[in-house]
PDB file of C-alpha atoms in Angstrom:
ATOM      1  CA  MET A   1     -34.881   4.975  -3.806  1.00  0.00           C
ATOM      2  CA  SER A   2     -31.319   4.885  -2.408  1.00  0.00           C
ATOM      3  CA  CYS A   3     -28.926   2.334  -3.401  1.00  0.00           C
ATOM      4  CA  LEU A   4     -26.361   0.872  -0.710  1.00  0.00           C
ATOM      5  CA  PHE A   5     -23.475   0.279  -3.203  1.00  0.00           C
ATOM      6  CA  CYS A   6     -24.074   3.739  -5.201  1.00  0.00           C
ATOM      7  CA  GLU A   7     -23.702   5.264  -1.480  1.00  0.00           C
ATOM      8  CA  ILE A   8     -20.399   3.097  -0.935  1.00  0.00           C
ATOM      9  CA  VAL A   9     -18.937   4.248  -4.543  1.00  0.00           C
ATOM     10  CA  SER A  10     -19.890   7.749  -4.010  1.00  0.00           C
ATOM     11  CA  GLY A  11     -18.164   7.574  -0.264  1.00  0.00           C
ATOM     12  CA  GLU A  12     -21.309   8.474   1.408  1.00  0.00           C
ATOM     13  CA  ILE A  13     -21.180   5.180   3.261  1.00  0.00           C
ATOM     14  CA  LYS A  14     -17.806   3.897   4.635  1.00  0.00           C
ATOM     15  CA  ALA A  15     -16.426   0.333   3.398  1.00  0.00           C
ATOM     16  CA  ASP A  16     -13.120  -1.764   3.367  1.00  0.00           C
ATOM     17  CA  VAL A  17     -12.139  -0.773  -0.076  1.00  0.00           C
ATOM     18  CA  ILE A  18      -9.174  -3.013  -1.012  1.00  0.00           C
ATOM     19  CA  PHE A  19      -8.903  -2.012  -4.776  1.00  0.00           C
ATOM     20  CA  GLU A  20     -10.370   0.378  -7.031  1.00  0.00           C
ATOM     21  CA  THR A  21     -10.166   1.447 -10.862  1.00  0.00           C
ATOM     22  CA  PRO A  22     -12.270   4.141 -12.540  1.00  0.00           C
ATOM     23  CA  GLU A  23     -14.924   1.692 -13.239  1.00  0.00           C
ATOM     24  CA  ILE A  24     -14.771  -0.866 -10.399  1.00  0.00           C
ATOM     25  CA  MET A  25     -14.486  -0.816  -6.482  1.00  0.00           C
ATOM     26  CA  VAL A  26     -13.564  -4.013  -4.760  1.00  0.00           C
ATOM     27  CA  ILE A  27     -14.643  -4.217  -1.024  1.00  0.00           C
ATOM     28  CA  ARG A  28     -14.596  -6.972   1.550  1.00  0.00           C
ATOM     29  CA  ASP A  29     -17.944  -8.494   2.217  1.00  0.00           C
ATOM     30  CA  ILE A  30     -19.371  -7.371   5.904  1.00  0.00           C
ATOM     31  CA  ARG A  31     -21.058 -10.732   6.115  1.00  0.00           C
ATOM     32  CA  PRO A  32     -18.443 -13.127   4.674  1.00  0.00           C
ATOM     33  CA  ARG A  33     -19.502 -16.521   3.510  1.00  0.00           C
ATOM     34  CA  ALA A  34     -15.808 -17.663   2.983  1.00  0.00           C
ATOM     35  CA  PRO A  35     -12.365 -16.805   4.532  1.00  0.00           C
ATOM     36  CA  THR A  36     -12.149 -14.520   1.576  1.00  0.00           C
ATOM     37  CA  HIS A  37     -15.224 -13.035   0.333  1.00  0.00           C
ATOM     38  CA  LEU A  38     -14.552  -9.890  -1.770  1.00  0.00           C
ATOM     39  CA  LEU A  39     -17.299  -7.839  -3.716  1.00  0.00           C
ATOM     40  CA  LEU A  40     -16.546  -6.604  -7.192  1.00  0.00           C
ATOM     41  CA  ILE A  41     -18.854  -3.491  -7.450  1.00  0.00           C
ATOM     42  CA  PRO A  42     -19.071  -1.508 -10.982  1.00  0.00           C
ATOM     43  CA  LYS A  43     -19.411   2.248 -10.326  1.00  0.00           C
ATOM     44  CA  LYS A  44     -22.245   2.365 -12.859  1.00  0.00           C
ATOM     45  CA  HIS A  45     -25.437   1.280 -11.535  1.00  0.00           C
ATOM     46  CA  ILE A  46     -26.783  -1.802 -13.222  1.00  0.00           C
ATOM     47  CA  ALA A  47     -29.730  -3.150 -10.949  1.00  0.00           C
ATOM     48  CA  THR A  48     -29.304  -6.865 -12.155  1.00  0.00           C
ATOM     49  CA  ILE A  49     -27.522  -8.659 -14.886  1.00  0.00           C
ATOM     50  CA  ASN A  50     -30.855  -8.941 -16.727  1.00  0.00           C
ATOM     51  CA  ASP A  51     -30.500  -5.041 -17.054  1.00  0.00           C
ATOM     52  CA  ALA A  52     -27.110  -5.313 -18.575  1.00  0.00           C
ATOM     53  CA  ASP A  53     -26.844  -4.652 -22.070  1.00  0.00           C
ATOM     54  CA  SER A  54     -24.186  -4.720 -25.116  1.00  0.00           C
ATOM     55  CA  GLN A  55     -22.865  -1.345 -23.647  1.00  0.00           C
ATOM     56  CA  ASP A  56     -21.889  -3.152 -20.612  1.00  0.00           C
ATOM     57  CA  GLU A  57     -20.011  -5.789 -22.094  1.00  0.00           C
ATOM     58  CA  GLN A  58     -16.518  -4.586 -21.556  1.00  0.00           C
ATOM     59  CA  LEU A  59     -17.335  -3.415 -17.969  1.00  0.00           C
ATOM     60  CA  LEU A  60     -18.496  -7.078 -17.205  1.00  0.00           C
ATOM     61  CA  GLY A  61     -15.317  -8.541 -18.587  1.00  0.00           C
ATOM     62  CA  ARG A  62     -13.206  -6.124 -16.877  1.00  0.00           C
ATOM     63  CA  MET A  63     -15.000  -7.208 -13.552  1.00  0.00           C
ATOM     64  CA  ILE A  64     -13.893 -10.878 -14.127  1.00  0.00           C
ATOM     65  CA  LEU A  65     -10.597 -10.030 -15.084  1.00  0.00           C
ATOM     66  CA  THR A  66     -10.260  -7.845 -12.020  1.00  0.00           C
ATOM     67  CA  ALA A  67     -11.757 -10.990  -9.991  1.00  0.00           C
ATOM     68  CA  LYS A  68      -8.822 -13.146 -11.192  1.00  0.00           C
ATOM     69  CA  ASN A  69      -6.241 -10.488 -10.343  1.00  0.00           C
ATOM     70  CA  MET A  70      -7.628 -10.248  -6.796  1.00  0.00           C
ATOM     71  CA  ALA A  71      -7.744 -13.793  -6.233  1.00  0.00           C
ATOM     72  CA  LYS A  72      -4.021 -13.763  -7.147  1.00  0.00           C
ATOM     73  CA  ILE A  73      -3.315 -10.954  -4.740  1.00  0.00           C
ATOM     74  CA  GLU A  74      -5.541 -12.829  -1.833  1.00  0.00           C
ATOM     75  CA  GLN A  75      -3.348 -15.993  -2.824  1.00  0.00           C
ATOM     76  CA  LEU A  76      -6.225 -18.102  -3.920  1.00  0.00           C
ATOM     77  CA  SER A  77      -5.401 -18.687  -7.527  1.00  0.00           C
ATOM     78  CA  GLU A  78      -3.757 -22.146  -6.897  1.00  0.00           C
ATOM     79  CA  GLN A  79      -6.295 -23.614  -4.317  1.00  0.00           C
ATOM     80  CA  GLY A  80      -9.175 -22.202  -6.324  1.00  0.00           C
ATOM     81  CA  TYR A  81     -11.959 -19.772  -5.762  1.00  0.00           C
ATOM     82  CA  ARG A  82     -15.827 -19.160  -6.891  1.00  0.00           C
ATOM     83  CA  LEU A  83     -17.120 -16.155  -8.781  1.00  0.00           C
ATOM     84  CA  VAL A  84     -20.994 -15.551  -8.546  1.00  0.00           C
ATOM     85  CA  PHE A  85     -23.456 -13.041  -9.694  1.00  0.00           C
ATOM     86  CA  ASN A  86     -26.658 -13.401  -7.975  1.00  0.00           C
ATOM     87  CA  VAL A  87     -29.829 -12.334 -10.099  1.00  0.00           C
ATOM     88  CA  ASN A  88     -32.931 -11.280  -8.502  1.00  0.00           C
ATOM     89  CA  SER A  89     -34.502 -12.546  -5.229  1.00  0.00           C
ATOM     90  CA  GLY A  90     -34.604 -16.177  -6.529  1.00  0.00           C
ATOM     91  CA  GLY A  91     -31.257 -16.018  -7.001  1.00  0.00           C
ATOM     92  CA  GLY A  92     -30.080 -14.689  -3.869  1.00  0.00           C
ATOM     93  CA  GLN A  93     -29.701 -10.931  -5.014  1.00  0.00           C
ATOM     94  CA  GLU A  94     -30.054  -8.750  -1.907  1.00  0.00           C
ATOM     95  CA  VAL A  95     -28.620  -5.290  -3.106  1.00  0.00           C
ATOM     96  CA  TYR A  96     -29.901  -4.354  -6.619  1.00  0.00           C
ATOM     97  CA  HIS A  97     -26.968  -3.114  -8.005  1.00  0.00           C
ATOM     98  CA  ILE A  98     -24.831  -5.690  -9.798  1.00  0.00           C
ATOM     99  CA  HIS A  99     -21.900  -7.231  -7.866  1.00  0.00           C
ATOM    100  CA  LEU A 100     -19.587 -10.129  -8.420  1.00  0.00           C
ATOM    101  CA  HIS A 101     -18.655 -12.216  -5.205  1.00  0.00           C
ATOM    102  CA  LEU A 102     -15.165 -13.528  -5.135  1.00  0.00           C
ATOM    103  CA  LEU A 103     -15.160 -16.331  -2.479  1.00  0.00           C
ATOM    104  CA  GLY A 104     -12.267 -18.490  -1.452  1.00  0.00           C
ATOM    105  CA  GLY A 105     -10.130 -19.873   1.245  1.00  0.00           C
ATOM    106  CA  ARG A 106     -12.359 -22.749   1.737  1.00  0.00           C
ATOM    107  CA  GLN A 107     -13.177 -26.058  -0.099  1.00  0.00           C
ATOM    108  CA  MET A 108     -16.396 -24.993  -1.918  1.00  0.00           C
ATOM    109  CA  THR A 109     -19.269 -27.540  -2.202  1.00  0.00           C
ATOM    110  CA  TRP A 110     -21.427 -28.252  -5.189  1.00  0.00           C
ATOM    111  CA  PRO A 111     -24.446 -27.591  -5.472  1.00  0.00           C
ATOM    112  CA  PRO A 112     -24.247 -24.296  -3.588  1.00  0.00           C
ATOM    113  CA  GLY A 113     -27.292 -23.685  -1.435  1.00  0.00           C
TER     114      GLY A 113
END
């Protein structure tokens, strides 16, 4: 079974890549839910957060710190932003390769959808 994000990471599918490290790729979401909507994608394929284990602890931490840095670059730090992992279909996950959503540029509401 093919994985959309693995194909983006490998360069098979083009994306609006705005930042990249050896472990993480940051792209703009093609269906943004906010004025700023970035996806932080690990280059390692992990289907869901439920599949992550202790070996992935540093990677997950780097994803969050990278999101913080991207929020600063996108000038969202002061006004605020939201970070979201969707897990499985009931949690809204559509692509089964973990990814962290960074949303900002508008007032976020609670509870979310």
